[in-house]
């Protein structure tokens, strides 16, 4: 499949996409992206965060990112913008933006240019996010196990038929 690679804000000129040189990571590890639309949305969202960080704007970054995502959802096809696609536990926008942050760090290390912001800030939240995801999934799995055990014990406590029920009057 032919792909453009990461498309960021710098690649848009006059309402068109300008194909630029590939990033360093593309030479190191060619992408095998099955769903490039969300990767590109994450790239644009990360570029927006980077521009916000560099300009030290008074605007609210949450509102800016929400507007970007809502604009995407209103104009992209349903199979590119549904809740199922954007949901982070299934490899949605947050996972792809995490990849963009890692790629920024790879390039910063190779160029010895220092810690790229806001990539390192976002990466610092990943262990807590992963722990919360693990805890949620563990709690969900334990709840399902406990519910199943409860249902099976309840079913096994009833006699299968009235004729086979134990009689308390037998002596």
Coordinates of C-alpha atoms in Angstrom, one line a residue:
X1 CA 0.0 0.0 0.0
X2 CA 1.3 3.4 -0.9
X3 CA 1.4 5.9 2.0
X4 CA 2.4 9.4 2.6
X5 CA 4.0 8.7 5.9
X6 CA 3.3 11.1 8.8
X7 CA 1.4 14.1 7.7
X8 CA 1.6 17.0 10.0
X9 CA 0.5 20.7 10.1
X10 CA 3.7 21.8 8.3
X11 CA 2.7 19.6 5.3
X12 CA -0.5 21.6 4.6
X13 CA -0.1 24.6 2.2
X14 CA -2.9 26.4 0.4
X15 CA -5.5 23.7 1.2
X16 CA -3.3 20.9 -0.2
X17 CA -0.9 18.4 1.2
X18 CA 2.7 18.9 0.3
X19 CA 4.7 15.7 0.3
X20 CA 7.9 16.4 2.2
X21 CA 11.0 14.3 3.0
X22 CA 10.4 11.3 5.2
X23 CA 11.3 11.6 8.9
X24 CA 14.4 9.9 10.2
X25 CA 12.4 7.0 11.7
X26 CA 11.0 6.1 8.3
X27 CA 14.5 5.2 7.2
X28 CA 15.2 3.3 10.4
X29 CA 12.0 1.4 10.6
X30 CA 9.5 1.5 7.7
X31 CA 6.0 1.8 8.9
X32 CA 3.5 -1.0 8.4
X33 CA 0.4 1.0 9.3
X34 CA -2.9 -0.7 8.6
X35 CA -4.9 2.4 9.5
X36 CA -3.0 5.5 8.4
X37 CA -5.9 8.0 8.8
X38 CA -5.8 7.8 12.6
X39 CA -2.0 7.9 12.6
X40 CA -2.2 11.1 10.6
X41 CA -4.8 12.6 12.9
X42 CA -2.5 11.8 15.8
X43 CA 0.3 13.5 13.9
X44 CA -1.7 16.6 13.4
X45 CA -2.9 16.6 17.0
X46 CA 0.7 16.2 18.2
X47 CA 1.8 19.0 15.9
X48 CA -0.9 21.2 17.4
X49 CA 0.3 20.4 20.9
X50 CA 3.9 21.1 19.8
X51 CA 2.9 24.5 18.3
X52 CA 0.9 25.3 21.4
X53 CA 3.9 24.5 23.6
X54 CA 6.3 26.6 21.5
X55 CA 4.1 29.7 21.2
X56 CA 3.1 29.6 24.9
X57 CA -0.4 30.6 23.9
X58 CA -3.1 31.7 26.3
X59 CA -5.6 29.5 24.6
X60 CA -6.9 26.2 26.2
X61 CA -5.1 23.2 24.6
X62 CA -8.0 20.9 25.6
X63 CA -10.4 23.1 23.6
X64 CA -8.0 23.3 20.6
X65 CA -7.6 19.5 20.5
X66 CA -11.3 18.9 21.1
X67 CA -12.1 21.2 18.1
X68 CA -9.6 19.3 16.0
X69 CA -11.1 16.0 16.9
X70 CA -14.7 17.2 16.4
X71 CA -13.8 18.7 13.1
X72 CA -12.3 15.3 12.1
X73 CA -15.4 13.5 13.2
X74 CA -17.7 15.8 11.3
X75 CA -15.9 15.5 8.0
X76 CA -14.2 12.0 8.0
X77 CA -16.0 8.8 7.0
X78 CA -17.7 6.9 9.8
X79 CA -15.2 4.0 9.7
X80 CA -12.4 6.6 10.4
X81 CA -14.2 8.6 13.1
X82 CA -16.4 6.4 15.2
X83 CA -16.0 5.9 18.9
X84 CA -14.7 2.4 18.3
X85 CA -11.9 3.7 16.1
X86 CA -10.8 6.6 18.4
X87 CA -11.1 4.5 21.6
X88 CA -7.6 4.3 23.1
X89 CA -7.9 0.7 24.5
X90 CA -8.2 -0.5 21.0
X91 CA -5.3 1.4 19.5
X92 CA -7.0 4.7 19.0
X93 CA -5.8 8.2 18.9
X94 CA -3.9 8.2 22.2
X95 CA -1.8 5.2 21.2
X96 CA -0.9 6.8 17.9
X97 CA 0.0 10.0 19.5
X98 CA 2.2 8.1 21.9
X99 CA 4.0 6.7 18.9
X100 CA 4.5 10.3 17.6
X101 CA 6.1 11.2 20.9
X102 CA 8.4 8.3 20.8
X103 CA 9.4 9.2 17.2
X104 CA 10.1 12.8 18.4
X105 CA 12.4 11.4 21.1
X106 CA 14.2 9.1 18.7
X107 CA 14.9 12.1 16.4
X108 CA 16.0 14.3 19.3
X109 CA 18.4 11.7 20.6
X110 CA 19.9 11.1 17.1
X111 CA 20.3 14.9 16.6
X112 CA 21.4 15.4 20.3
X113 CA 18.9 18.3 20.4
X114 CA 17.6 17.8 23.9
X115 CA 14.3 16.6 25.2
X116 CA 11.5 17.4 22.8
X117 CA 8.4 19.0 24.4
X118 CA 5.6 18.2 24.8
X119 CA 6.6 14.7 23.8
X120 CA 8.4 14.0 27.0
X121 CA 5.6 15.3 29.1
X122 CA 3.1 13.0 27.4
X123 CA 5.4 10.1 27.7
X124 CA 5.8 10.7 31.5
X125 CA 2.0 10.0 31.9
X126 CA 2.2 6.6 30.1
X127 CA 3.1 4.4 33.1
X128 CA 0.2 5.8 35.1
X129 CA -2.1 5.4 32.1
X130 CA -0.9 1.8 31.5
X131 CA -1.4 1.0 35.2
X132 CA -4.9 2.3 35.2
X133 CA -5.7 0.3 32.0
X134 CA -4.2 -2.8 33.7
X135 CA -6.2 -2.3 36.9
X136 CA -9.4 -1.7 34.9
X137 CA -9.0 -4.8 32.9
X138 CA -8.0 -6.9 35.9
X139 CA -11.0 -5.7 37.9
X140 CA -13.2 -6.4 34.9
X141 CA -11.8 -9.9 34.5
X142 CA -12.1 -10.7 38.3
X143 CA -15.7 -9.3 38.3
X144 CA -16.6 -11.6 35.4
X145 CA -15.0 -14.6 37.2
X146 CA -16.7 -13.9 40.5
X147 CA -20.1 -13.5 38.7
X148 CA -19.6 -16.7 36.8
X149 CA -18.7 -18.6 40.0
X150 CA -21.7 -17.1 41.7
X151 CA -24.1 -18.1 38.9
X152 CA -22.6 -21.7 38.7
X153 CA -22.8 -22.2 42.5
X154 CA -26.4 -20.9 42.4
X155 CA -27.3 -23.3 39.6
X156 CA -25.6 -26.2 41.3
X157 CA -27.4 -25.6 44.6
X158 CA -30.9 -26.3 43.1
X159 CA -31.9 -29.9 42.5
X160 CA -32.3 -30.8 38.8
X161 CA -35.9 -32.1 39.3
X162 CA -38.5 -32.3 42.0
X163 CA -38.3 -36.1 42.1
X164 CA -34.6 -36.1 42.9
X165 CA -34.8 -33.6 45.7
X166 CA -33.4 -34.7 49.1
X167 CA -36.1 -35.3 51.6
X168 CA -35.7 -34.0 55.1
X169 CA -38.2 -36.5 56.4
X170 CA -36.2 -39.6 55.5
X171 CA -34.8 -41.2 58.5

